[in-house]
Structure formats: structure tokens, C-alpha cells
XYZ file of C-alpha atoms in Angstrom:
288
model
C 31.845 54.623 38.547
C 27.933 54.865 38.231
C 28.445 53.934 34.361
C 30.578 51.031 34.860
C 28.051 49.309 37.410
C 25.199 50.139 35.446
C 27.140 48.251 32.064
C 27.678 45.502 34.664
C 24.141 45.143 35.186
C 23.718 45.328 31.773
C 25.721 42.975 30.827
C 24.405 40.944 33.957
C 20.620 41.096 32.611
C 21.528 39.793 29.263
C 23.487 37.068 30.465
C 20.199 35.784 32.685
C 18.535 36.821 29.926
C 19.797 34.707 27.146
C 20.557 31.671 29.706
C 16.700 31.831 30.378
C 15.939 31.678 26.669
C 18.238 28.554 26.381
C 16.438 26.888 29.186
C 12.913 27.945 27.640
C 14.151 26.129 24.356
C 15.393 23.198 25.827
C 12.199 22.768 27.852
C 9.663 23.726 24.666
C 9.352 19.808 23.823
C 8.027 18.449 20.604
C 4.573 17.641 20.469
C 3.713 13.995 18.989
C 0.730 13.180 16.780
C -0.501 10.839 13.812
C -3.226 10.341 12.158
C -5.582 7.749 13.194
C -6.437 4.969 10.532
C -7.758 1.553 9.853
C -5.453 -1.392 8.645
C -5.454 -4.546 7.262
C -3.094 -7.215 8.721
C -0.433 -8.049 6.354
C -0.650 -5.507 4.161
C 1.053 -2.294 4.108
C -0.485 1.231 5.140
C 1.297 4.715 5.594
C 1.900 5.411 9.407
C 1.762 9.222 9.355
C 3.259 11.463 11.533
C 3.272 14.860 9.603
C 0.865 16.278 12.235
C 4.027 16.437 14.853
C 5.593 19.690 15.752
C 8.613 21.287 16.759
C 7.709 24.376 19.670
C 10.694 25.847 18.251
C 10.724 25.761 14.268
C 14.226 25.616 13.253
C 14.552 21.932 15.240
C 14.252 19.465 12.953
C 12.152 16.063 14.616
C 12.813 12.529 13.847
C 10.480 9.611 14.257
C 10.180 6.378 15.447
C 7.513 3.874 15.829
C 6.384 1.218 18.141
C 3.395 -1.248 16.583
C 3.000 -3.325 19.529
C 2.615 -0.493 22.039
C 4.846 -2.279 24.996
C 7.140 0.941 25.332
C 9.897 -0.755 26.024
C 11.189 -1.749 22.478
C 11.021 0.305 18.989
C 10.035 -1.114 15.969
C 12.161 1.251 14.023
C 15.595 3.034 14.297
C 14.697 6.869 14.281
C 13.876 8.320 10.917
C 13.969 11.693 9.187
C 10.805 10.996 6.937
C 7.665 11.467 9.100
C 5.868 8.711 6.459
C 6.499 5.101 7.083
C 4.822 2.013 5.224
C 4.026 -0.470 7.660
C 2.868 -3.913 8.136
C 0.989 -5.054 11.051
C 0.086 -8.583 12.377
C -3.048 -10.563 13.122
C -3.412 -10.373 16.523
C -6.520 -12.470 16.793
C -7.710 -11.499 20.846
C -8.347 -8.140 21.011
C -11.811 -7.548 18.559
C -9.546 -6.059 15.805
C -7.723 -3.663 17.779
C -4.623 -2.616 18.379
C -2.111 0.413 19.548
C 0.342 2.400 18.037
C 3.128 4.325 19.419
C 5.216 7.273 18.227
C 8.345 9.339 19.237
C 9.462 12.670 18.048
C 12.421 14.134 18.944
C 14.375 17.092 18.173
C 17.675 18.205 17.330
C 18.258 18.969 20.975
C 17.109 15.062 22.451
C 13.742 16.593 23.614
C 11.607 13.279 22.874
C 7.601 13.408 22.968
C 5.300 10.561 22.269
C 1.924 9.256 21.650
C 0.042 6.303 21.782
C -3.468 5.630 19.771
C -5.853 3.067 19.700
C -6.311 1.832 15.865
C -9.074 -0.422 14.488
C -8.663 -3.551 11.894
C -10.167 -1.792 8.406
C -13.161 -4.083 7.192
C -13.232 -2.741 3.796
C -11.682 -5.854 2.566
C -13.873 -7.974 4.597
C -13.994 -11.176 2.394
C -14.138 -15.204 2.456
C -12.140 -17.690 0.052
C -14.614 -20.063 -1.499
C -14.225 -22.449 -4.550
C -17.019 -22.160 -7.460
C -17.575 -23.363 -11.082
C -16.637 -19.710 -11.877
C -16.038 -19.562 -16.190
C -15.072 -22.890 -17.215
C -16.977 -25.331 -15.129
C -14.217 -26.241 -13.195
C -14.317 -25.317 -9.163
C -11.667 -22.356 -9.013
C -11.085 -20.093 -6.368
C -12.156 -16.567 -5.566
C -12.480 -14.045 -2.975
C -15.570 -12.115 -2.034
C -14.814 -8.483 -1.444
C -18.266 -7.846 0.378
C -17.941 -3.844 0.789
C -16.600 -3.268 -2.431
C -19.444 -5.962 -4.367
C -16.919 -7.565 -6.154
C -15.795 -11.523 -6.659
C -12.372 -12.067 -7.859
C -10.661 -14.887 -9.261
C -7.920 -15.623 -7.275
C -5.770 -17.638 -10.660
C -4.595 -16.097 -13.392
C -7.083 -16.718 -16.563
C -5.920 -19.860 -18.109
C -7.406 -20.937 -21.883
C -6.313 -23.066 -24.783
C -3.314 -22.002 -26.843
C -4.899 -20.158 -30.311
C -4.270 -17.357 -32.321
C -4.243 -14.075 -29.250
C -3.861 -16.661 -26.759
C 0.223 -18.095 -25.454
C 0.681 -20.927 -23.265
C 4.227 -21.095 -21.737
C 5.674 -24.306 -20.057
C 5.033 -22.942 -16.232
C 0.812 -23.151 -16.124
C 1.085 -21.814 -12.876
C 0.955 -18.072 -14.259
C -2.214 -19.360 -16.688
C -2.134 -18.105 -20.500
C -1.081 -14.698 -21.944
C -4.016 -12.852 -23.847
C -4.221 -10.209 -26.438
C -6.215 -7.178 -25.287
C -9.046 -8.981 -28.136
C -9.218 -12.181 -27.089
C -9.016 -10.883 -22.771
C -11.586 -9.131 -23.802
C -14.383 -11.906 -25.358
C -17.350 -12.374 -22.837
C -17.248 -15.760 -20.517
C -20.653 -15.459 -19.185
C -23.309 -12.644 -18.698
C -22.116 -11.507 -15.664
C -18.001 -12.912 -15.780
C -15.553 -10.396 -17.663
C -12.575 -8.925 -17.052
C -12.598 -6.015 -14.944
C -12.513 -2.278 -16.476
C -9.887 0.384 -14.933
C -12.559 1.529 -12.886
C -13.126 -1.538 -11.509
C -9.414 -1.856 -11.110
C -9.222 1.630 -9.287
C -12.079 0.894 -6.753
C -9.511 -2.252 -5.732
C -6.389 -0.450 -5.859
C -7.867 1.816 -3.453
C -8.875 -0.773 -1.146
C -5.327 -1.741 -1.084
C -4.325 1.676 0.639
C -3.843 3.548 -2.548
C -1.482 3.262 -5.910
C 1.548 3.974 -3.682
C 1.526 0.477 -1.901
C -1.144 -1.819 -3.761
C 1.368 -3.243 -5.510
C 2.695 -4.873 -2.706
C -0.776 -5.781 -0.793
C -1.798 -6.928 -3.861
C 0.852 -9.587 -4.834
C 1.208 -10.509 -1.091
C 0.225 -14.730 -0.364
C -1.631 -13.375 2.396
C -5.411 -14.511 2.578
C -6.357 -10.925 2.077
C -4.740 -10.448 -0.909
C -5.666 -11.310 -4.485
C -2.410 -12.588 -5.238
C -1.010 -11.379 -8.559
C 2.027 -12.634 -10.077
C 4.821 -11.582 -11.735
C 4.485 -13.097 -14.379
C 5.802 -10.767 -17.327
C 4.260 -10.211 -20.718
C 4.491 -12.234 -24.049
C 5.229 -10.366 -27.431
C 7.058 -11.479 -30.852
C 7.351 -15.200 -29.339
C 9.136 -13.732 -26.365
C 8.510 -13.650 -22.720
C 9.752 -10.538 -21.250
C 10.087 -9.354 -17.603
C 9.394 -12.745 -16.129
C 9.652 -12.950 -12.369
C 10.151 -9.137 -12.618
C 6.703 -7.305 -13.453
C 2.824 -8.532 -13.546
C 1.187 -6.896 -16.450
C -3.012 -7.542 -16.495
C -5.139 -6.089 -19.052
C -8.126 -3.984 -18.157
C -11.285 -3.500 -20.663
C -10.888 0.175 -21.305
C -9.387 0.983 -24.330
C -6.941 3.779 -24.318
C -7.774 4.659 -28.252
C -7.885 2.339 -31.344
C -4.366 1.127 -30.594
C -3.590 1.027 -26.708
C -5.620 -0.165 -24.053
C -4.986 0.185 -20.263
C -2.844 -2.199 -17.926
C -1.736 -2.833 -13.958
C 1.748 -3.420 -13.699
C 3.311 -4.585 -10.725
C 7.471 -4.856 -10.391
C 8.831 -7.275 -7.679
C 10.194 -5.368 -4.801
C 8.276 -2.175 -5.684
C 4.998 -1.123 -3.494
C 3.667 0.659 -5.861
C 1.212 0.184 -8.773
C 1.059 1.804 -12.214
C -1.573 2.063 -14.327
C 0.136 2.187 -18.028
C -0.603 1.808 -21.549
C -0.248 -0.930 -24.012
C -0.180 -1.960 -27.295
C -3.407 -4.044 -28.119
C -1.380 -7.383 -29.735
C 0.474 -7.290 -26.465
C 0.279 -10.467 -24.560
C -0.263 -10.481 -20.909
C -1.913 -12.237 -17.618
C -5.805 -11.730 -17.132
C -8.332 -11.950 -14.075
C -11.969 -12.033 -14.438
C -14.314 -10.988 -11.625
C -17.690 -10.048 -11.630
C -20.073 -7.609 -9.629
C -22.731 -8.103 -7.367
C -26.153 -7.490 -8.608
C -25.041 -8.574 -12.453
């Protein structure tokens, strides 16, 4: 008799036992965090959530975001990756601020969330203005102050001549060699080395979305094209990939390029053959 009760109570203390557990678990919720940034409206920036933990490590969280911080609508459907590329508005009335809000929540529907205050990036502070840039004609650029840099905001354009295609839409400007991209303008006007290149991807939050910020209309952006590349009296990859020289040579045959592809974020950095034909910027540095 004394064995049975005691396997009773045995079997009683478990029971509590495990249905405490269960209630610890449910009530062990996520805990909600990203990392604070700066942004540029318009262009796209990773939203980064990889600092959020489950209590209890074999619950797997999902994510959602809200960029206008007015908890009451989500901006995205829950997602499984804890990385998303987003684009935020201008909003003109708050001295570049705004607020960002993020859900977890685990397998169980334990939801946690976070809001943080984020600040308009001013890396890319810059003005639109015309000048007499290469050619004597007024042209338009953009000043990136922080970075020191004037860009031209066309595609180089010159007469047609041997390393130099024209093509019937002068919208996209001509198609150089790596040669002729490469012949000085003025003292302080050339075309921009991969360094130079780099410093600007950067700016544009990095080689995994500069291809987008960069092509974007926006008044931020220096608005590349995709324009394609000319070779063997062919125009390839029209409307499908930007291709602009840089003025580092890879070796005696190859040189380095940006490419761009049209509905790809990303930017590469590739190499070419030399007697390749293909779109060209100029810019030029402060203190040159």
C-alpha cells in the first residue's frame, strides 16, 4: 500500500513537474533587437535583425518589420531570413529621423518587439549643379561632399572614331575602348580608378545593394544605365546590364569594370577585355 501511494506521488510530481516546464517555455519569450544604422531615403539598406534570440534554442523566430513605427500595420508578411533590404521614404519634418519597428516570434506564437530611433546617413550629402565639366558644354553632376568626389551624372558621350561607337539612342552616350576611356580630358577630369569606384560603392551600402542605389532616378543616386556593351559591331546586353570601365588595368590584356544587371541589387566588379566597348563616367576629386 505504502509503495503504491508513494509511485502515485511520483508519478504526481512529474506530472506538475513537466506541466511547469511547459508553462516556463511558453512564457520564456523571444527577445527582439537590430542593429541601429543610418539610411539614405530611396535607396536600399539591410534591416538586420540577427541580434534577436530565442530563450529557448530549438524555437526557430521569424521577423517582421514596421518602417513607419505606427504599430498598427506591418510593412512585411513574417519572414524566416532575419536580413531584409529595405527602402525608406523622405519624410521631410522630423530633422532626418525616423523609427523602426521589429517583431520576433517563435514557433510557439510568443511575439517580442522593438522599436529604435534611426538617423538619415549624410555620407551622401550632395547638391545637383550644372558646370562646363569636359567639353565646354554645361552638364550635370553631383557633389558627394564627404566622400570629395564630383560625378558626372551622363554617360561620357564623344565623336564616333576608331575605340569610340555611337549607337542610334544618345541617351546612353558613346561606348569606349578601355584606350580611348582612358585618354586625359583635363588635369583634374578622368575616369575614376576601382578605388575610386569602391569608396562609392560603399557609400551605396556595400556591393550587395549598390547596384540598385546606384541605377535608382532618385536625386541621390548617380544614375547608371543599362546600357550593355559594344563588341564585333554588336550591342550586347542592352537594357539588361551597365558595364563602365575603371582605369586600373587588370594586366596587359584585361582591365577592371562595374556591372550592373536590371533587377539585381547587387554590383560586380569583373574583368574585361581591353578592345571591349562600354559606357564611361568621369569625375574628379577635390583638391586636384
Amino acid at each position: 500500500m505504502m509503495k503504491k501511494i508513494q509511485y502515485k506521488r511520483s508519478i504526481m510530481a512529474l506530472a506538475i513537474l513537466t506541466l511547469l516546464v511547459g508553462c516556463t517555455e511558453d512564457t520564456l519569450y523571444p527577445v527582439a533587437g537590430f542593429t541601429t544604422f543610418e539610411y539614405v531615403p530611396g535607396l536600399k539598406f539591410n534591416l538586420d535583425a540577427s541580434e534577436s534570440f530565442s530563450q529557448v534554442p530549438v524555437k526557430k523566430l521569424r521577423y517582421r518589420w514596421d518602417f513607419i513605427a505606427n504599430n498598427e500595420t506591418w510593412d512585411t508578411p513574417w519572414l524566416d531570413n532575419p536580413i531584409y533590404a529595405a527602402c525608406l521614404p523622405n519624410v521631410p519634418d522630423i530633422s532626418y529621423i525616423q523609427h523602426i519597428g521589429l517583431q520576433v516570434k517563435d514557433t510557439i506564437g510568443n511575439i517580442s518587439e522593438i522599436y529604435k530611433r534611426i538617423r538619415e546617413s549624410r555620407i551622401l550629402d550632395n547638391s545637383l549643379f550644372h558646370t562646363s565639366f569636359y567639353d565646354g558644354k554645361d552638364r550635370e553632376t553631383i557633389n558627394y561632399g564627404k566622400l570629395d568626389q564630383i560625378w558626372l551624372l551622363e554617360n561620357l558621350y564623344a565623336k564616333t572614331e576608331n575605340g569610340i561607337v555611337n549607337t542610334p539612342d544618345s541617351t546612353v552616350g558613346s561606348y569606349f575602348t578601355w584606350e580611348k576611356a582612358n585618354e586625359s580630358y583635363s588635369n583634374d577630369i578622368h575616369l575614376p580608378s576601382l578605388e575610386d569606384w569602391q569608396s562609392l560603392i560603399e557609400a551605396y551600402n556595400g556591393p550587395g545593394l549598390a547596384g540598385f542605389n546606384m541605377a535608382t532616378q532618385l536625386d541621390h543616386s548617380i544614375k547608371l544605365t543599362y546600357s550593355g556593351y559594344y563588341y564585333e559591331n554588336q550591342l550586347h546586353d542592352n537594357n539588361m546590364c551597365g558595364y563602365y570601365w575603371t582605369s586600373t588595368p587588370a594586366n596587359d590584356n584585361l582591365a577592371y569594370a562595374i556591372k550592373i544587371t536590371f533587377g539585381k541589387d547587387e554590383v560586380e566588379i569583373i574583368e574585361l577585355p581591353k578592345e571591349y566597348l562600354l559606357s564611361a563616367r568621369l569625375f574628379r576629386k577635390y583638391g586636384e
